[in-house]
XYZ file of C-alpha atoms in Angstrom:
671
model
C 13.858 64.339 -81.613
C 15.878 64.847 -78.443
C 14.244 61.793 -76.802
C 15.109 59.588 -79.810
C 18.719 60.753 -79.676
C 18.961 59.939 -75.953
C 17.426 56.502 -76.535
C 19.947 55.796 -79.295
C 22.828 56.900 -77.062
C 21.666 54.655 -74.223
C 21.336 51.641 -76.541
C 24.796 52.306 -78.006
C 26.338 52.573 -74.522
C 24.690 49.330 -73.422
C 25.990 47.612 -76.543
C 29.525 48.799 -75.826
C 29.282 47.616 -72.217
C 27.984 44.201 -73.292
C 30.711 43.957 -75.923
C 33.335 44.844 -73.328
C 31.944 42.305 -70.860
C 31.958 39.561 -73.467
C 35.434 40.424 -74.717
C 37.722 37.428 -74.193
C 40.862 38.051 -72.084
C 44.115 37.558 -73.986
C 46.938 35.338 -72.659
C 49.050 38.474 -72.185
C 46.352 40.082 -70.038
C 45.890 36.952 -67.943
C 49.649 36.557 -67.420
C 50.003 40.263 -66.532
C 47.163 40.061 -64.014
C 48.690 37.014 -62.304
C 52.185 38.525 -62.211
C 50.831 41.828 -60.880
C 49.188 39.992 -57.966
C 52.390 38.008 -57.449
C 54.501 41.164 -57.257
C 52.172 42.440 -54.543
C 52.180 39.012 -52.850
C 48.402 38.908 -53.102
C 48.294 35.129 -52.875
C 44.505 34.906 -52.666
C 44.157 36.737 -56.000
C 46.817 34.483 -57.499
C 44.917 31.390 -56.398
C 41.743 32.606 -58.111
C 43.598 32.463 -61.439
C 44.758 28.857 -61.055
C 43.441 26.187 -63.369
C 40.847 23.741 -62.097
C 43.433 20.975 -62.207
C 45.858 23.043 -60.087
C 43.101 23.867 -57.588
C 42.324 20.167 -57.239
C 45.989 19.541 -56.409
C 46.316 22.298 -53.758
C 43.632 24.084 -51.757
C 43.611 27.851 -51.266
C 44.707 27.826 -47.622
C 47.690 25.583 -48.336
C 48.642 27.635 -51.405
C 48.666 30.889 -49.434
C 50.394 29.405 -46.387
C 53.093 27.762 -48.502
C 54.016 31.004 -50.247
C 53.993 32.983 -47.004
C 56.169 30.497 -45.122
C 58.722 30.216 -47.900
C 58.941 33.968 -48.455
C 59.144 34.699 -44.724
C 61.764 32.006 -44.294
C 64.059 33.315 -47.026
C 63.567 36.896 -45.728
C 62.155 38.005 -49.043
C 62.356 41.691 -49.906
C 62.052 43.720 -53.104
C 60.266 41.078 -55.152
C 60.214 42.080 -58.815
C 58.641 39.903 -61.543
C 58.046 40.898 -65.144
C 56.825 38.948 -68.164
C 58.911 38.667 -71.316
C 56.225 38.651 -74.007
C 57.262 37.792 -77.593
C 56.986 40.498 -80.244
C 54.104 38.673 -81.918
C 50.911 38.349 -79.950
C 50.255 35.019 -78.316
C 47.590 32.968 -80.060
C 44.160 33.037 -78.481
C 43.183 29.959 -80.468
C 45.588 27.512 -78.826
C 44.599 25.476 -75.783
C 47.742 26.390 -73.899
C 50.553 28.952 -74.139
C 53.811 29.555 -72.326
C 54.857 32.993 -71.040
C 58.455 33.484 -70.020
C 58.943 35.635 -66.915
C 61.947 37.091 -65.148
C 62.117 37.235 -61.350
C 64.400 39.113 -58.966
C 64.261 38.979 -55.198
C 66.442 39.885 -52.256
C 66.813 37.092 -49.728
C 68.905 36.059 -46.761
C 71.185 34.366 -49.310
C 71.543 37.483 -51.436
C 69.813 38.496 -54.646
C 68.237 35.723 -56.702
C 67.669 36.280 -60.385
C 66.232 33.677 -62.748
C 63.808 33.167 -65.631
C 61.085 30.567 -65.842
C 57.925 29.760 -67.781
C 54.348 30.437 -66.753
C 52.021 27.933 -68.412
C 48.500 29.167 -69.229
C 45.668 26.822 -70.214
C 42.342 27.754 -71.783
C 39.313 26.785 -69.758
C 35.754 27.113 -71.040
C 32.441 26.961 -69.266
C 28.949 27.992 -70.334
C 29.482 31.325 -68.606
C 33.019 32.222 -69.660
C 36.252 31.506 -71.421
C 39.449 32.213 -69.502
C 43.163 31.664 -69.429
C 44.137 29.920 -66.198
C 47.549 29.308 -64.628
C 48.688 25.694 -64.659
C 50.458 26.093 -61.303
C 53.127 23.772 -59.928
C 55.860 24.209 -57.263
C 58.506 25.077 -59.856
C 56.890 28.507 -60.159
C 58.256 29.305 -56.669
C 61.721 28.003 -57.552
C 62.455 26.222 -60.869
C 64.299 23.465 -58.973
C 61.200 22.450 -57.028
C 59.031 19.436 -57.791
C 55.880 18.120 -56.145
C 56.644 16.996 -52.594
C 59.777 19.133 -52.284
C 60.284 21.671 -49.519
C 62.368 24.812 -49.257
C 64.794 24.908 -46.368
C 66.634 27.956 -45.096
C 69.775 27.964 -43.003
C 70.772 31.234 -41.392
C 74.517 31.809 -41.314
C 74.620 34.290 -38.432
C 77.018 37.185 -38.465
C 79.087 37.593 -35.336
C 78.215 40.758 -33.495
C 81.159 43.110 -33.222
C 82.638 43.443 -29.756
C 83.142 46.574 -27.665
C 86.601 46.810 -26.110
C 88.451 49.391 -24.036
C 91.608 51.286 -25.019
C 93.787 48.338 -23.927
C 91.735 45.616 -25.626
C 89.776 44.598 -22.520
C 86.352 43.277 -23.498
C 83.406 45.359 -22.336
C 80.776 43.640 -24.497
C 81.976 40.339 -25.945
C 80.702 37.204 -27.617
C 80.531 34.214 -25.312
C 78.438 31.054 -24.985
C 75.036 30.481 -23.423
C 72.119 28.074 -23.801
C 69.063 28.695 -25.958
C 66.112 27.014 -24.253
C 63.466 26.067 -26.784
C 60.894 23.592 -28.016
C 60.589 21.208 -30.940
C 56.851 21.157 -31.857
C 56.760 17.532 -33.005
C 58.148 16.411 -29.624
C 55.502 18.271 -27.602
C 52.686 16.294 -25.968
C 49.262 16.277 -27.578
C 48.234 18.849 -24.978
C 50.947 21.406 -25.771
C 49.657 23.784 -23.122
C 50.812 21.458 -20.342
C 54.446 21.856 -21.419
C 54.017 25.589 -21.980
C 52.643 26.071 -18.459
C 55.612 24.272 -16.877
C 58.048 26.216 -19.059
C 56.376 29.534 -18.189
C 56.477 28.789 -14.468
C 60.176 27.888 -14.348
C 61.304 30.707 -16.624
C 58.819 33.225 -15.166
C 57.623 34.132 -18.658
C 54.091 34.832 -19.922
C 52.601 31.712 -21.477
C 51.290 33.926 -24.311
C 54.874 34.715 -25.316
C 55.735 31.015 -25.577
C 52.595 30.317 -27.628
C 53.378 33.246 -29.924
C 56.851 31.883 -30.673
C 55.439 28.397 -31.237
C 52.915 29.760 -33.749
C 55.284 32.042 -35.684
C 54.812 31.803 -39.453
C 58.271 30.322 -40.107
C 57.924 27.417 -37.660
C 57.902 23.831 -38.967
C 57.132 20.830 -36.728
C 60.684 19.503 -36.819
C 62.343 22.855 -36.106
C 63.933 24.106 -32.905
C 62.005 27.147 -31.673
C 64.047 29.277 -29.233
C 62.150 30.678 -26.241
C 64.811 32.327 -24.073
C 68.514 32.255 -23.267
C 70.095 31.243 -19.968
C 73.681 31.009 -18.745
C 75.518 27.711 -19.097
C 75.571 27.246 -15.329
C 71.910 28.115 -14.723
C 70.516 25.822 -12.026
C 67.108 25.649 -13.725
C 68.449 23.596 -16.654
C 67.743 20.129 -15.169
C 64.128 21.032 -14.401
C 63.637 22.472 -17.879
C 64.891 19.344 -19.619
C 62.320 17.219 -17.803
C 59.514 19.027 -19.660
C 58.316 17.108 -22.734
C 59.288 18.868 -25.966
C 61.855 21.155 -24.321
C 65.515 21.035 -25.303
C 68.465 23.403 -25.682
C 71.167 24.432 -28.083
C 74.469 26.005 -27.183
C 74.478 29.445 -28.680
C 76.566 32.532 -29.023
C 75.560 35.108 -26.431
C 76.484 38.641 -25.522
C 78.485 38.751 -22.307
C 79.350 41.852 -20.268
C 82.433 40.949 -18.182
C 82.395 44.161 -16.116
C 78.695 43.805 -15.313
C 77.395 46.829 -13.343
C 80.641 48.769 -13.791
C 80.072 49.535 -17.464
C 76.333 48.814 -17.798
C 75.143 52.305 -18.729
C 78.046 52.738 -21.121
C 77.687 49.477 -23.037
C 73.940 49.075 -22.598
C 72.625 45.645 -23.527
C 71.079 43.611 -26.348
C 67.785 41.765 -26.464
C 65.428 40.210 -28.944
C 63.798 42.703 -31.295
C 60.221 43.636 -30.406
C 57.245 44.196 -32.706
C 57.580 47.977 -32.761
C 61.297 47.844 -33.613
C 60.669 45.164 -36.224
C 58.125 47.360 -37.954
C 60.681 50.173 -38.215
C 63.674 48.020 -39.153
C 62.213 45.279 -41.352
C 63.606 46.946 -44.487
C 67.100 46.614 -42.988
C 66.758 42.839 -42.959
C 65.737 42.320 -39.340
C 63.219 39.621 -38.539
C 61.455 38.132 -35.567
C 63.932 36.594 -33.126
C 66.894 38.791 -34.092
C 69.055 40.380 -31.399
C 69.352 44.161 -31.355
C 71.008 46.822 -29.211
C 68.459 48.185 -26.754
C 70.440 50.827 -24.885
C 73.892 52.352 -24.480
C 76.572 51.866 -27.098
C 74.915 48.612 -28.177
C 72.098 50.791 -29.498
C 74.199 53.778 -30.619
C 76.459 51.577 -32.778
C 73.864 48.953 -33.753
C 74.501 49.399 -37.499
C 78.237 48.793 -37.079
C 78.036 46.072 -34.455
C 75.253 43.958 -35.927
C 76.934 42.901 -39.154
C 74.865 41.155 -41.815
C 73.629 37.595 -41.581
C 74.322 35.265 -44.456
C 72.161 32.362 -45.436
C 71.666 29.266 -47.509
C 68.498 28.324 -49.368
C 68.151 24.741 -50.543
C 65.586 22.146 -51.651
C 64.851 18.871 -49.848
C 62.685 16.009 -51.078
C 59.708 14.523 -49.254
C 62.093 12.418 -47.145
C 64.161 15.442 -46.067
C 67.159 14.685 -48.255
C 68.891 17.706 -49.712
C 68.483 17.854 -53.493
C 69.936 21.156 -54.573
C 71.289 24.410 -53.189
C 69.517 27.440 -54.609
C 71.720 30.164 -53.166
C 74.274 30.861 -50.465
C 75.719 34.063 -49.049
C 78.412 34.182 -46.375
C 77.777 36.406 -43.339
C 79.555 39.719 -42.820
C 80.613 40.045 -39.187
C 80.022 43.274 -37.277
C 82.801 45.732 -36.542
C 84.694 45.697 -33.273
C 84.422 49.077 -31.575
C 87.462 50.157 -29.560
C 86.819 52.907 -27.045
C 89.133 55.368 -25.339
C 87.720 54.098 -22.019
C 90.205 52.685 -19.519
C 88.447 49.754 -17.821
C 90.750 49.922 -14.799
C 90.009 53.591 -14.173
C 86.322 52.958 -14.855
C 86.385 50.288 -12.151
C 88.205 52.518 -9.648
C 85.637 55.272 -10.110
C 82.675 52.893 -10.013
C 83.929 51.407 -6.752
C 83.652 54.875 -5.215
C 80.099 55.323 -6.489
C 78.542 51.845 -6.444
C 76.719 52.412 -3.149
C 75.658 55.924 -4.138
C 73.380 57.723 -6.513
C 75.691 59.685 -8.723
C 77.805 59.942 -11.820
C 81.340 60.676 -12.957
C 83.317 61.359 -16.099
C 87.071 61.198 -16.601
C 88.722 62.952 -19.548
C 92.338 63.260 -20.614
C 92.853 67.054 -20.595
C 95.515 67.011 -23.308
C 93.732 64.783 -25.829
C 90.021 64.959 -24.989
C 89.877 61.155 -24.719
C 87.095 60.032 -22.402
C 88.634 57.549 -19.970
C 85.593 56.691 -17.853
C 81.826 57.221 -17.808
C 80.073 55.981 -14.685
C 76.480 56.009 -13.488
C 75.299 54.614 -10.152
C 73.399 52.723 -8.939
C 73.683 50.308 -11.800
C 72.454 46.912 -13.005
C 73.892 43.750 -14.511
C 73.263 43.860 -18.285
C 73.830 40.093 -18.464
C 70.427 39.661 -16.835
C 68.737 41.191 -19.868
C 70.561 38.869 -22.233
C 70.428 35.631 -20.267
C 66.891 35.891 -19.021
C 65.232 38.008 -16.372
C 62.145 36.907 -14.478
C 59.124 39.147 -14.105
C 59.876 39.628 -10.417
C 63.514 40.529 -11.139
C 62.388 43.081 -13.724
C 59.815 44.525 -11.344
C 62.397 44.863 -8.572
C 64.830 46.610 -10.910
C 62.220 48.875 -12.474
C 60.687 49.948 -9.152
C 63.979 50.475 -7.302
C 63.841 54.028 -5.817
C 67.524 54.451 -6.684
C 66.594 54.225 -10.384
C 69.440 51.906 -11.458
C 68.208 52.004 -15.062
C 68.650 55.794 -15.203
C 71.812 56.798 -17.036
C 72.994 59.719 -14.970
C 75.994 60.663 -17.117
C 73.693 61.422 -20.049
C 71.424 63.862 -18.186
C 71.966 67.313 -16.651
C 72.167 68.566 -13.071
C 72.494 71.925 -11.350
C 76.308 72.301 -11.179
C 76.502 74.515 -8.118
C 79.901 76.058 -7.388
C 81.867 74.013 -9.934
C 80.635 76.566 -12.469
C 82.477 79.423 -10.705
C 85.720 78.990 -12.712
C 83.640 79.582 -15.859
C 81.916 82.614 -14.340
C 85.285 84.033 -13.281
C 86.779 83.539 -16.748
C 83.782 85.127 -18.467
C 83.798 88.145 -16.121
C 87.546 88.652 -16.628
C 87.323 88.453 -20.412
C 84.359 90.848 -20.402
C 86.453 93.319 -18.325
C 83.649 93.316 -15.768
C 86.305 92.524 -13.156
C 90.069 92.149 -13.039
C 92.286 89.959 -10.909
C 92.279 92.521 -8.108
C 88.622 93.585 -8.154
C 87.140 93.236 -4.684
C 83.639 93.184 -3.276
C 83.232 94.173 0.363
C 80.266 92.436 1.936
C 79.642 92.101 5.653
C 78.088 88.924 6.959
C 76.799 85.768 5.278
C 74.029 87.169 3.075
C 73.647 89.863 0.453
C 71.143 91.368 -1.951
C 71.606 93.957 -4.684
C 68.891 96.260 -3.348
C 65.501 96.302 -1.632
C 63.759 95.321 -4.910
C 64.895 91.763 -4.185
C 62.429 91.689 -1.304
C 63.238 88.917 1.136
C 65.605 87.119 -1.274
C 69.320 87.012 -0.378
C 72.398 85.300 -1.807
C 74.136 83.435 1.021
C 77.655 82.157 1.618
C 79.248 79.719 4.052
C 82.232 81.813 5.220
C 82.717 85.519 5.877
C 86.427 86.308 5.317
C 85.981 89.572 7.320
C 87.624 91.580 4.550
C 87.036 92.673 0.942
C 87.063 89.611 -1.317
C 88.993 89.371 -4.590
C 88.682 86.614 -7.208
C 91.417 84.438 -5.673
C 89.860 84.543 -2.210
C 86.388 84.014 -3.659
C 87.544 80.896 -5.506
C 89.369 79.480 -2.470
C 86.396 80.024 -0.140
C 83.815 79.375 -2.895
C 82.079 82.660 -2.140
C 78.593 82.703 -3.700
C 78.185 86.431 -3.121
C 81.319 87.323 -5.084
C 80.305 85.279 -8.126
C 76.735 86.543 -8.000
C 78.070 90.111 -8.137
C 80.569 89.175 -10.867
C 77.703 87.838 -13.006
C 75.687 91.036 -12.433
C 78.652 93.241 -13.374
C 79.227 91.128 -16.491
C 75.619 91.686 -17.517
C 73.069 89.362 -19.011
C 74.189 89.622 -22.630
C 77.901 89.076 -22.071
C 77.305 86.387 -19.437
C 75.075 84.364 -21.778
C 77.519 84.839 -24.661
C 80.350 83.674 -22.417
C 78.470 80.551 -21.385
C 77.716 79.864 -25.024
C 81.458 80.015 -25.735
C 81.844 77.200 -23.200
C 79.242 75.095 -25.025
C 76.002 75.843 -23.201
C 72.851 75.576 -25.283
C 74.226 73.115 -27.814
C 74.807 69.402 -28.046
C 78.150 68.065 -26.910
C 79.840 66.651 -30.060
C 80.036 63.155 -28.669
C 79.231 59.676 -29.949
C 77.026 58.947 -26.954
C 73.903 61.163 -26.856
C 74.183 63.655 -23.991
C 71.507 66.155 -22.964
C 72.334 69.793 -23.728
C 73.511 71.976 -20.865
C 71.365 75.063 -20.316
C 71.386 78.389 -18.482
C 67.757 79.511 -18.563
C 64.374 78.175 -19.581
C 64.044 81.133 -21.945
C 66.405 83.124 -24.152
C 66.890 85.684 -21.402
C 66.853 85.694 -17.619
C 63.526 86.381 -15.941
C 65.114 88.901 -13.599
C 68.331 90.098 -11.989
C 68.119 87.448 -9.270
C 68.217 84.617 -11.843
C 71.359 86.114 -13.414
C 73.015 86.427 -10.003
C 72.110 82.853 -9.025
C 73.443 81.556 -12.345
C 76.845 83.039 -11.533
C 77.345 80.457 -8.792
C 75.626 77.527 -10.508
C 72.093 77.738 -9.145
C 69.040 79.362 -10.732
C 68.106 77.479 -13.895
C 71.633 76.289 -14.764
C 71.846 72.603 -15.792
C 75.004 70.826 -16.912
C 75.940 67.244 -17.826
C 78.922 65.615 -16.140
C 80.553 65.045 -19.561
C 80.219 68.724 -20.460
C 81.522 69.721 -17.017
C 84.705 67.669 -17.374
C 85.160 68.925 -20.949
C 84.726 72.570 -19.926
C 87.651 72.311 -17.500
C 90.006 71.309 -20.337
C 89.947 74.999 -21.312
C 92.060 75.874 -18.264
C 94.830 73.531 -19.443
C 94.624 74.336 -23.171
C 95.012 78.102 -23.471
C 91.275 78.650 -23.189
C 90.216 76.033 -25.752
C 87.582 73.464 -24.779
C 88.534 70.076 -26.208
C 86.083 67.846 -27.981
C 85.381 64.767 -25.838
C 86.381 61.646 -27.778
C 85.068 58.139 -27.155
C 86.365 56.137 -30.140
C 89.998 55.090 -30.445
C 89.905 55.685 -34.213
C 88.849 59.279 -33.568
C 91.544 59.725 -30.929
C 94.188 58.668 -33.447
C 93.446 61.868 -35.376
C 94.857 63.842 -32.449
C 93.529 66.566 -30.190
C 90.384 68.263 -31.488
C 89.011 71.573 -30.287
C 85.276 71.871 -29.668
C 85.178 75.500 -28.457
C 88.061 77.737 -29.521
C 88.937 80.592 -27.161
C 86.179 79.943 -24.649
C 88.550 81.992 -22.495
C 91.619 84.057 -23.317
C 94.920 82.179 -22.747
C 96.036 84.435 -19.867
C 92.621 84.116 -18.260
C 92.660 80.324 -18.550
C 96.145 80.160 -16.997
C 95.082 82.411 -14.118
C 91.964 80.331 -13.390
C 94.124 77.193 -13.412
C 96.380 78.780 -10.766
C 93.316 79.536 -8.641
C 92.126 75.923 -8.914
C 95.491 74.810 -7.541
C 94.941 77.185 -4.604
C 91.457 75.723 -3.962
C 93.218 72.471 -2.990
C 96.529 73.700 -1.570
C 95.407 76.720 0.459
C 94.750 75.656 4.080
C 91.252 77.176 3.917
C 90.484 75.947 0.391
C 87.235 74.041 0.012
C 89.140 71.311 -1.843
C 91.982 71.063 0.658
C 90.993 67.506 1.497
C 92.228 66.406 -1.955
C 95.905 67.235 -1.266
C 98.197 64.343 -2.149
C 101.937 63.986 -1.621
C 103.903 64.239 -4.839
C 100.989 65.711 -6.786
C 99.886 69.267 -7.455
C 96.165 68.676 -7.248
C 93.791 71.322 -8.588
C 90.025 71.411 -8.557
C 86.753 72.969 -7.553
C 84.069 71.827 -5.162
C 80.357 72.433 -5.547
C 77.169 71.930 -3.604
C 73.930 72.314 -5.539
C 70.781 72.929 -3.539
C 67.658 71.403 -5.036
C 65.186 73.964 -3.693
C 61.769 74.472 -5.223
C 61.044 77.412 -2.915
C 63.392 79.628 -0.895
C 62.265 78.057 2.377
C 62.504 74.523 1.069
C 64.689 72.218 3.187
C 65.894 70.511 0.026
C 68.402 67.813 -0.723
C 71.885 68.724 -1.872
C 74.133 67.252 -4.548
C 77.868 67.356 -4.019
C 80.362 67.842 -6.852
C 84.108 67.921 -7.293
C 86.212 68.394 -10.420
C 89.904 67.621 -9.989
C 93.183 66.941 -11.805
C 96.906 66.709 -11.129
C 98.287 69.960 -12.526
C 101.759 68.450 -12.942
C 100.752 65.220 -14.627
C 97.725 66.595 -16.532
C 96.656 63.147 -17.682
C 93.108 62.976 -16.311
C 90.318 65.275 -15.159
C 87.735 63.589 -12.949
C 84.330 65.212 -12.516
C 82.072 63.539 -9.953
C 78.571 64.190 -8.631
C 76.983 62.424 -5.671
C 73.315 62.942 -4.911
C 71.929 63.724 -1.451
C 75.117 64.666 0.419
C 73.304 66.806 2.968
C 74.224 65.716 6.492
C 77.114 63.734 4.964
C 79.644 66.527 4.666
C 78.408 68.136 1.457
C 81.023 68.438 -1.277
C 83.768 67.272 1.146
C 82.171 63.830 0.939
C 82.827 63.823 -2.818
C 86.343 65.246 -2.403
C 87.374 62.201 -0.373
C 86.092 59.838 -3.073
C 87.933 61.640 -5.875
C 91.091 61.763 -3.753
C 90.949 57.969 -3.413
C 90.760 57.628 -7.206
C 93.944 59.680 -7.642
C 95.621 57.805 -4.758
C 95.246 54.356 -6.360
């Protein structure tokens, strides 16, 4: 009995399967299947549903390629198609039916929204009956007829410019030449032209071939390869190559070249990796994008939004009808607080060095200059750089591509004003506290082994805070840090902004005190008191920290945008030091320059009350290491109080140490 029941069940199941297999597809199902494939841009599946007549008119490869080229060309995104079926079912007995559909798509010319009719025809063979799509070009756009082509014209948005506080252009729109090819003008052996082009431009031939074979390229189109300046001497040679021509084009120009390179950064053509990430934002192959600096930071604001025009031409290239048009939206112009003249003065002092500098207005927080040296000419990246030029730049031991104002360095003695303020506010010392040390080296006790804190000058008397600041006495500040204690010292440094990101439009590395949450030992705490140990500080943070001594102990927020500056002074760290403490430290910084024995005495200028602090940071890996030294100087005119300049120069050993930097900063204030 059980076997009979199983046999019956199997027969019934087979019958149902056969019935299902023989069930004729309805027009609604056929239309839905085609539209579903269309929504997913599965052009091969769409082609399978075409009628025999349609397949005779267009082969599969052409069908797929045509859709892909048109959709790539119009920058299609968010394609949405849905059928509008009537309430009553479509007849399965007719030979043909029409299904209305609604289509929405985002394109370079804006959103397109229209309805059209999908014609289905019944086709019968011995094996099957099916509803097939009677395809014609009007299904892509209703305005299209056989022989027509879709043309797309990009209406490029102007990239916003970057200007300084006085309207001087730092990154502006100028003119250059797009060197390119027109495929139909190339010789039969295209490679011959590509080889000549590659040799003159010093570009990989594969790159030229890739651009030639891009999906959007038509034979009569101009295909840009690279951009050169209008006065480039290679132009005559290039124009002798068959198929090569040029178009005058808008180009990004950096008038101050190396002076502002790390600040502005540069733009270049988008690469494959960036395109993958940004395709949803409307970017496509060949677009220009900010690669570094403010060009990258403010890409969304600067880039604007391209407009476009989509239109139909007949088989002779005559325009028949415009489908859609959207005007471009130009990018924003970004005005900085930077003063190009001051930027240039500072760069001129650093251009033959490895170093960095920041200038900040101590009463507003406005950043007036940001310099990194050595530098590079960002115009080279825009207007074409040969492989050898790139190799030279990339392998330069001076690392001209390294942005030094965005990274951190050991600050050395320029941190001593902070240590002094923290120790005073913690009541670890007072203004008259003295430490009496004989000689040039000191250690807390024998547990330090053979490690000693050293100093340059022995005053031959007990040292108070004023004397220690004037002579830049490492031993005093090491002892001050120890008396303050680990907890209060770290809390004090945190009040000055250590351990957190500087609130600044340009990304700056965090300053740090230790690798861990606490010091490894007493020696590390002592060394941190005079800017060695594990202490790391950015030049922007350093200049900002000194604003506390001119603002009742408040550290000002560094400001880079003019629109932000118009809101007025903004405090980043409130009460980093008590007001009386800040005022006292400021007085000591004046003494560092004006006292005859002050380490900053070389910065004295007639008619100015210069104040500042010198620093020399040793880059030792071991205590016996004969390491390089970085020199630092932070200075301002205490009467004028309109700019703080913080400067670091690498490898000043045997060149006068921090005094070498003092002379450079003095020149800046002298101009």
